mmCIF file of C-alpha atoms in Angstrom:
data_model
loop_
_atom_site.group_PDB
_atom_site.id
_atom_site.type_symbol
_atom_site.label_atom_id
_atom_site.label_comp_id
_atom_site.label_asym_id
_atom_site.label_seq_id
_atom_site.Cartn_x
_atom_site.Cartn_y
_atom_site.Cartn_z
ATOM 1 C CA MET P 17 -46.994 -46.577 -14.669
ATOM 2 C CA LYS P 18 -47.934 -50.081 -13.541
ATOM 3 C CA GLN P 19 -46.368 -52.582 -15.939
ATOM 4 C CA SER P 20 -44.779 -56.017 -15.903
ATOM 5 C CA TYR P 21 -42.727 -57.899 -18.475
ATOM 6 C CA PHE P 22 -42.510 -61.607 -19.330
ATOM 7 C CA ILE P 23 -39.747 -63.357 -21.294
ATOM 8 C CA ALA P 24 -38.675 -66.951 -21.952
ATOM 9 C CA ASP P 25 -36.430 -69.091 -24.107
ATOM 10 C CA LEU P 26 -33.444 -66.796 -24.494
ATOM 11 C CA HIS P 27 -31.109 -69.819 -24.429
ATOM 12 C CA LEU P 28 -28.180 -67.630 -23.422
ATOM 13 C CA THR P 29 -24.842 -69.111 -24.452
ATOM 14 C CA GLU P 30 -21.318 -67.947 -25.180
ATOM 15 C CA ASN P 31 -21.895 -68.998 -28.792
ATOM 16 C CA ARG P 32 -24.592 -66.343 -29.296
ATOM 17 C CA PRO P 33 -23.254 -63.008 -28.020
ATOM 18 C CA ASP P 34 -25.926 -61.259 -30.089
ATOM 19 C CA ILE P 35 -28.665 -62.696 -27.871
ATOM 20 C CA THR P 36 -26.826 -61.614 -24.737
ATOM 21 C CA ALA P 37 -26.379 -58.115 -26.140
ATOM 22 C CA ALA P 38 -30.063 -57.936 -27.054
ATOM 23 C CA PHE P 39 -31.033 -59.013 -23.552
ATOM 24 C CA PHE P 40 -28.830 -56.360 -21.957
ATOM 25 C CA ASP P 41 -30.360 -53.760 -24.307
ATOM 26 C CA PHE P 42 -33.805 -54.941 -23.247
ATOM 27 C CA LEU P 43 -32.916 -54.570 -19.563
ATOM 28 C CA ASP P 44 -31.486 -51.099 -20.134
ATOM 29 C CA ASP P 45 -34.311 -49.831 -22.343
ATOM 30 C CA LYS P 46 -37.370 -51.464 -20.808
ATOM 31 C CA ILE P 47 -36.512 -52.283 -17.209
ATOM 32 C CA ILE P 48 -33.675 -50.244 -15.685
ATOM 33 C CA ASN P 49 -34.591 -46.934 -17.301
ATOM 34 C CA ASP P 50 -38.343 -47.252 -16.764
ATOM 35 C CA ASP P 51 -40.784 -47.767 -13.907
ATOM 36 C CA VAL P 52 -41.479 -51.519 -13.964
ATOM 37 C CA ASP P 53 -43.153 -53.611 -11.273
ATOM 38 C CA ALA P 54 -41.789 -57.011 -12.220
ATOM 39 C CA LEU P 55 -39.857 -59.053 -14.766
ATOM 40 C CA TYR P 56 -40.796 -62.731 -15.031
ATOM 41 C CA ILE P 57 -38.351 -65.124 -16.731
ATOM 42 C CA LEU P 58 -40.262 -68.279 -17.637
ATOM 43 C CA GLY P 59 -37.500 -70.778 -18.215
ATOM 44 C CA ASP P 60 -34.802 -71.790 -20.686
ATOM 45 C CA PHE P 61 -33.030 -68.578 -19.798
ATOM 46 C CA PHE P 62 -29.685 -70.301 -20.381
ATOM 47 C CA GLU P 63 -28.982 -72.851 -23.085
ATOM 48 C CA VAL P 64 -27.747 -75.254 -20.442
ATOM 49 C CA TRP P 65 -27.247 -75.150 -16.687
ATOM 50 C CA VAL P 66 -25.129 -77.803 -14.987
ATOM 51 C CA GLY P 67 -25.150 -76.323 -11.495
ATOM 52 C CA ASP P 68 -24.720 -73.079 -9.597
ATOM 53 C CA ASP P 69 -21.101 -74.005 -8.927
ATOM 54 C CA TYR P 70 -20.259 -73.606 -12.610
ATOM 55 C CA GLN P 71 -19.827 -69.873 -13.016
ATOM 56 C CA THR P 72 -18.705 -68.386 -16.311
ATOM 57 C CA THR P 73 -18.049 -64.887 -17.563
ATOM 58 C CA LEU P 74 -21.458 -65.017 -19.213
ATOM 59 C CA SER P 75 -23.378 -66.110 -16.118
ATOM 60 C CA GLU P 76 -21.605 -63.506 -13.990
ATOM 61 C CA ARG P 77 -22.313 -60.700 -16.487
ATOM 62 C CA VAL P 78 -25.965 -61.720 -16.658
ATOM 63 C CA ALA P 79 -26.238 -61.770 -12.863
ATOM 64 C CA ALA P 80 -24.674 -58.304 -12.661
ATOM 65 C CA HIS P 81 -27.164 -56.863 -15.162
ATOM 66 C CA LEU P 82 -30.079 -58.503 -13.376
ATOM 67 C CA ARG P 83 -28.901 -56.991 -10.092
ATOM 68 C CA GLN P 84 -28.981 -53.579 -11.752
ATOM 69 C CA ALA P 85 -32.554 -54.218 -12.801
ATOM 70 C CA ALA P 86 -33.499 -55.258 -9.273
ATOM 71 C CA GLU P 87 -31.768 -52.225 -7.801
ATOM 72 C CA SER P 88 -33.835 -50.011 -10.118
ATOM 73 C CA GLY P 89 -36.929 -51.206 -8.248
ATOM 74 C CA THR P 90 -38.099 -54.101 -10.442
ATOM 75 C CA GLU P 91 -38.862 -57.439 -8.798
ATOM 76 C CA LEU P 92 -37.308 -60.372 -10.664
ATOM 77 C CA PHE P 93 -38.905 -63.820 -10.775
ATOM 78 C CA PHE P 94 -37.712 -67.044 -12.379
ATOM 79 C CA ILE P 95 -39.477 -70.277 -13.319
ATOM 80 C CA HIS P 96 -37.333 -73.234 -14.358
ATOM 81 C CA GLY P 97 -37.343 -74.485 -17.932
ATOM 82 C CA ASN P 98 -36.215 -77.802 -19.336
ATOM 83 C CA ARG P 99 -32.691 -76.416 -19.926
ATOM 84 C CA ASP P 100 -32.071 -74.777 -16.541
ATOM 85 C CA PHE P 101 -34.204 -76.769 -14.102
ATOM 86 C CA ILE P 102 -31.320 -77.382 -11.692
ATOM 87 C CA MET P 103 -30.682 -73.696 -11.094
ATOM 88 C CA ARG P 104 -30.847 -73.125 -7.361
ATOM 89 C CA ASP P 105 -30.931 -70.258 -4.861
ATOM 90 C CA GLY P 106 -27.172 -69.734 -5.137
ATOM 91 C CA TYR P 107 -27.344 -68.192 -8.580
ATOM 92 C CA ALA P 108 -30.810 -66.738 -8.114
ATOM 93 C CA ASN P 109 -29.654 -64.844 -5.031
ATOM 94 C CA SER P 110 -26.582 -63.552 -6.856
ATOM 95 C CA ALA P 111 -28.921 -62.091 -9.487
ATOM 96 C CA ASN P 112 -31.544 -60.849 -6.993
ATOM 97 C CA MET P 113 -34.131 -63.184 -8.524
ATOM 98 C CA THR P 114 -36.836 -65.104 -6.680
ATOM 99 C CA LEU P 115 -37.336 -68.716 -7.752
ATOM 100 C CA LEU P 116 -40.993 -69.633 -8.255
ATOM 101 C CA PRO P 117 -42.689 -73.060 -8.395
ATOM 102 C CA GLU P 118 -42.942 -74.631 -11.838
ATOM 103 C CA GLN P 119 -46.606 -73.589 -11.924
ATOM 104 C CA VAL P 120 -47.709 -70.507 -10.032
ATOM 105 C CA VAL P 121 -50.780 -68.285 -10.008
ATOM 106 C CA ILE P 122 -50.195 -64.557 -9.639
ATOM 107 C CA ASP P 123 -52.547 -61.601 -9.371
ATOM 108 C CA LEU P 124 -51.722 -59.792 -12.604
ATOM 109 C CA TYR P 125 -53.337 -56.395 -12.062
ATOM 110 C CA GLY P 126 -56.569 -57.981 -10.894
ATOM 111 C CA THR P 127 -56.477 -60.987 -13.256
ATOM 112 C CA PRO P 128 -55.511 -64.352 -11.718
ATOM 113 C CA THR P 129 -52.901 -65.736 -14.121
ATOM 114 C CA VAL P 130 -51.052 -69.040 -14.168
ATOM 115 C CA LEU P 131 -47.382 -68.873 -15.180
ATOM 116 C CA LEU P 132 -45.291 -71.851 -16.262
ATOM 117 C CA HIS P 133 -42.572 -72.810 -18.702
ATOM 118 C CA GLY P 134 -45.037 -74.975 -20.603
ATOM 119 C CA ASP P 135 -43.186 -78.204 -21.360
ATOM 120 C CA GLU P 136 -45.502 -80.276 -19.131
ATOM 121 C CA MET P 137 -48.348 -79.542 -21.588
ATOM 122 C CA CYS P 138 -46.524 -81.190 -24.522
ATOM 123 C CA THR P 139 -48.126 -84.495 -23.621
ATOM 124 C CA GLN P 140 -47.820 -86.083 -27.074
ATOM 125 C CA ASP P 141 -44.040 -86.228 -26.634
ATOM 126 C CA ILE P 142 -44.155 -89.311 -24.451
ATOM 127 C CA GLU P 143 -40.389 -89.886 -24.527
ATOM 128 C CA TYR P 144 -39.715 -86.376 -23.198
ATOM 129 C CA GLN P 145 -42.459 -86.580 -20.577
ATOM 130 C CA LYS P 146 -40.869 -89.712 -19.117
ATOM 131 C CA PHE P 147 -37.561 -87.872 -18.794
ATOM 132 C CA ARG P 148 -39.280 -84.810 -17.368
ATOM 133 C CA LYS P 149 -40.988 -86.833 -14.665
ATOM 134 C CA LYS P 150 -37.670 -88.374 -13.650
ATOM 135 C CA SER P 151 -35.595 -85.203 -13.826
ATOM 136 C CA ARG P 152 -38.047 -83.126 -11.785
ATOM 137 C CA GLY P 153 -38.186 -85.695 -8.996
ATOM 138 C CA TRP P 154 -36.364 -85.153 -5.729
ATOM 139 C CA TRP P 155 -33.622 -87.738 -6.272
ATOM 140 C CA TRP P 156 -32.418 -87.095 -9.843
ATOM 141 C CA PRO P 157 -31.316 -83.438 -9.428
ATOM 142 C CA LYS P 158 -29.756 -84.311 -6.072
ATOM 143 C CA LEU P 159 -27.794 -87.134 -7.697
ATOM 144 C CA MET P 160 -26.676 -84.959 -10.604
ATOM 145 C CA LEU P 161 -25.499 -82.114 -8.379
ATOM 146 C CA ALA P 162 -23.500 -84.569 -6.266
ATOM 147 C CA MET P 163 -21.438 -85.575 -9.288
ATOM 148 C CA PRO P 164 -18.189 -83.827 -10.286
ATOM 149 C CA LEU P 165 -18.622 -80.747 -12.438
ATOM 150 C CA TRP P 166 -16.699 -82.218 -15.379
ATOM 151 C CA TYR P 167 -19.059 -85.195 -15.429
ATOM 152 C CA ARG P 168 -22.170 -83.004 -15.298
ATOM 153 C CA LYS P 169 -20.858 -81.007 -18.263
ATOM 154 C CA LYS P 170 -20.333 -84.237 -20.195
ATOM 155 C CA ILE P 171 -23.859 -85.417 -19.378
ATOM 156 C CA ALA P 172 -25.267 -82.066 -20.501
ATOM 157 C CA ARG P 173 -23.429 -82.234 -23.845
ATOM 158 C CA ASN P 174 -24.648 -85.769 -24.484
ATOM 159 C CA ALA P 175 -28.193 -84.875 -23.470
ATOM 160 C CA ARG P 176 -28.314 -81.912 -25.841
ATOM 161 C CA GLU P 177 -27.064 -84.016 -28.757
ATOM 162 C CA LYS P 178 -29.607 -86.736 -27.982
ATOM 163 C CA SER P 179 -32.367 -84.140 -27.715
ATOM 164 C CA LYS P 180 -31.498 -82.628 -31.116
ATOM 165 C CA GLN P 181 -31.583 -86.051 -32.750
ATOM 166 C CA SER P 182 -34.871 -86.899 -31.054
ATOM 167 C CA GLN P 183 -36.585 -83.645 -32.042
ATOM 168 C CA ALA P 184 -35.379 -83.880 -35.632
ATOM 169 C CA GLY P 185 -37.468 -86.983 -36.131
ATOM 170 C CA LYS P 186 -40.677 -85.681 -34.554
ATOM 171 C CA ALA P 187 -43.545 -83.793 -36.138
ATOM 172 C CA LEU P 188 -43.987 -80.208 -34.936
ATOM 173 C CA GLU P 189 -47.394 -81.111 -33.524
ATOM 174 C CA ILE P 190 -45.799 -83.596 -31.137
ATOM 175 C CA LEU P 191 -43.482 -80.881 -29.805
ATOM 176 C CA ASP P 192 -46.373 -78.478 -29.201
ATOM 177 C CA VAL P 193 -48.842 -78.357 -26.333
ATOM 178 C CA THR P 194 -52.122 -80.254 -26.592
ATOM 179 C CA GLU P 195 -55.478 -78.548 -26.175
ATOM 180 C CA GLU P 196 -56.479 -81.196 -23.652
ATOM 181 C CA ALA P 197 -53.459 -80.388 -21.458
ATOM 182 C CA VAL P 198 -54.033 -76.645 -21.818
ATOM 183 C CA LEU P 199 -57.661 -76.848 -20.737
ATOM 184 C CA ALA P 200 -56.697 -79.135 -17.863
ATOM 185 C CA MET P 201 -54.148 -76.533 -16.719
ATOM 186 C CA PHE P 202 -56.788 -73.788 -16.752
ATOM 187 C CA LYS P 203 -59.132 -76.023 -14.776
ATOM 188 C CA LYS P 204 -56.471 -77.101 -12.291
ATOM 189 C CA HIS P 205 -55.644 -73.530 -11.297
ATOM 190 C CA HIS P 206 -59.164 -72.068 -11.676
ATOM 191 C CA VAL P 207 -57.955 -69.213 -13.897
ATOM 192 C CA ALA P 208 -58.842 -67.778 -17.304
ATOM 193 C CA ASN P 209 -55.395 -66.400 -18.162
ATOM 194 C CA MET P 210 -52.144 -68.278 -18.836
ATOM 195 C CA ILE P 211 -48.623 -67.236 -19.885
ATOM 196 C CA HIS P 212 -45.890 -69.693 -20.894
ATOM 197 C CA GLY P 213 -42.973 -70.304 -23.221
ATOM 198 C CA HIS P 214 -41.152 -73.461 -24.368
ATOM 199 C CA THR P 215 -42.796 -74.068 -27.760
ATOM 200 C CA HIS P 216 -41.147 -71.088 -29.525
ATOM 201 C CA ARG P 217 -44.512 -70.338 -31.154
ATOM 202 C CA PRO P 218 -45.449 -66.851 -29.955
ATOM 203 C CA ASN P 219 -49.167 -66.215 -30.168
ATOM 204 C CA VAL P 220 -52.268 -65.374 -28.188
ATOM 205 C CA HIS P 221 -54.838 -68.183 -28.158
ATOM 206 C CA HIS P 222 -58.483 -67.883 -27.123
ATOM 207 C CA TYR P 223 -60.745 -70.702 -25.951
ATOM 208 C CA THR P 224 -64.401 -70.681 -25.012
ATOM 209 C CA VAL P 225 -65.463 -73.090 -22.267
ATOM 210 C CA ASN P 226 -68.989 -72.976 -20.829
ATOM 211 C CA GLY P 227 -69.406 -69.484 -22.206
ATOM 212 C CA LYS P 228 -66.202 -68.265 -20.575
ATOM 213 C CA THR P 229 -63.211 -66.960 -22.547
ATOM 214 C CA LEU P 230 -59.801 -68.367 -21.652
ATOM 215 C CA ILE P 231 -56.619 -66.671 -22.911
ATOM 216 C CA ARG P 232 -53.237 -68.391 -23.374
ATOM 217 C CA THR P 233 -50.243 -66.245 -24.325
ATOM 218 C CA VAL P 234 -47.161 -68.015 -25.684
ATOM 219 C CA LEU P 235 -43.850 -66.160 -25.438
ATOM 220 C CA GLY P 236 -41.366 -66.223 -28.299
ATOM 221 C CA ASP P 237 -37.748 -67.338 -28.296
ATOM 222 C CA TRP P 238 -34.777 -65.032 -28.849
ATOM 223 C CA TYR P 239 -33.002 -66.847 -31.672
ATOM 224 C CA GLU P 240 -33.793 -64.232 -34.331
ATOM 225 C CA GLN P 241 -35.210 -61.310 -32.338
ATOM 226 C CA GLY P 242 -36.036 -60.136 -28.866
ATOM 227 C CA SER P 243 -39.494 -61.238 -27.734
ATOM 228 C CA TYR P 244 -41.433 -60.129 -24.682
ATOM 229 C CA LEU P 245 -44.909 -59.621 -23.282
ATOM 230 C CA ARG P 246 -45.714 -56.281 -21.684
ATOM 231 C CA VAL P 247 -48.740 -56.185 -19.406
ATOM 232 C CA THR P 248 -50.423 -53.150 -17.858
ATOM 233 C CA PRO P 249 -53.709 -53.000 -15.911
ATOM 234 C CA ASN P 250 -55.565 -52.293 -19.156
ATOM 235 C CA ASN P 251 -53.596 -54.031 -21.888
ATOM 236 C CA GLN P 252 -51.154 -56.738 -22.830
ATOM 237 C CA GLU P 253 -48.874 -56.603 -25.851
ATOM 238 C CA LEU P 254 -46.705 -59.332 -27.352
ATOM 239 C CA VAL P 255 -43.672 -57.588 -28.892
ATOM 240 C CA HIS P 256 -40.874 -58.798 -31.172
ATOM 241 C CA THR P 257 -37.840 -56.528 -31.538
ATOM 242 C CA PRO P 258 -35.103 -57.101 -34.154
ATOM 243 C CA PHE P 259 -31.579 -57.363 -32.783
ATOM 244 C CA LYS P 260 -29.538 -54.194 -33.111
ATOM 245 C CA SER P 261 -26.877 -54.464 -35.792
#
C-alpha cells in the first residue's frame, strides 16, 4: 500500500525516556513492520542539538532505529526545527536520513505539498523572528560549530532558559502562526496543501481563496502522546496514540 508518515516536535531527551520508547514503538509498528514509502520528520526531533560531534547514548540509539526503518525500505527525510537547526549530514547519514531545505514542495501522491517546520510563520513573535533570521544565516551556525563543545552546551542551556522565560510572558496567539503568513506561504510555493509542526496545536485548517480550497495540517507534539499524520493516495489521517504504560 502506498503510504507516508509525517511527525514533528518529539523533543527527544534523556529526561523523557517515555517519548523515546513511544517513538521506537511507532517505528516498529508503523514503519519497519509495514510497507511505507516515506517518513518525514519536520523538526524539533531532539530537544536540543549542539552539533553532530556530540553523540550520546540516546542519539546513537535513535540513529540505529532509524537505520532499521530505512533498511526496511522506507525513505527518511528531515527538516530542521528551531531546536535542531544545526544538525548536519554527519548525523543524518548515520541515521540514513536525507536533509531537506527548510521549505520544500513534494509530490504527495499527486498533490503538490509544501513541508516546513513552521516557525517562520509565527510572525507576531518579533523577538524570536530576529533570532531566527540570525541563527539561520551562513555565519552564525558556522561560528557556533567552531566553538568548543562544552561552550556550545552552555550556550544551549542558557538559550533554553531564556526561551522558557520569554514564552511564559507571551500570549498564545503570539506564539502561533498568522493567517497572513500562512496564505503568503501557500502563494509563494503555488500549492494548496501544507504540512508543518512547531505550534503544538494539531489540527487541519481550511481556507478559501479565490474559490480555491487550501488545506494546512498541523502536526502534534509528543509530550503526552504519540502524534502523526498518515497519508495515502486517497486519504490523510491525523492520529494521536497514548503512550504505552
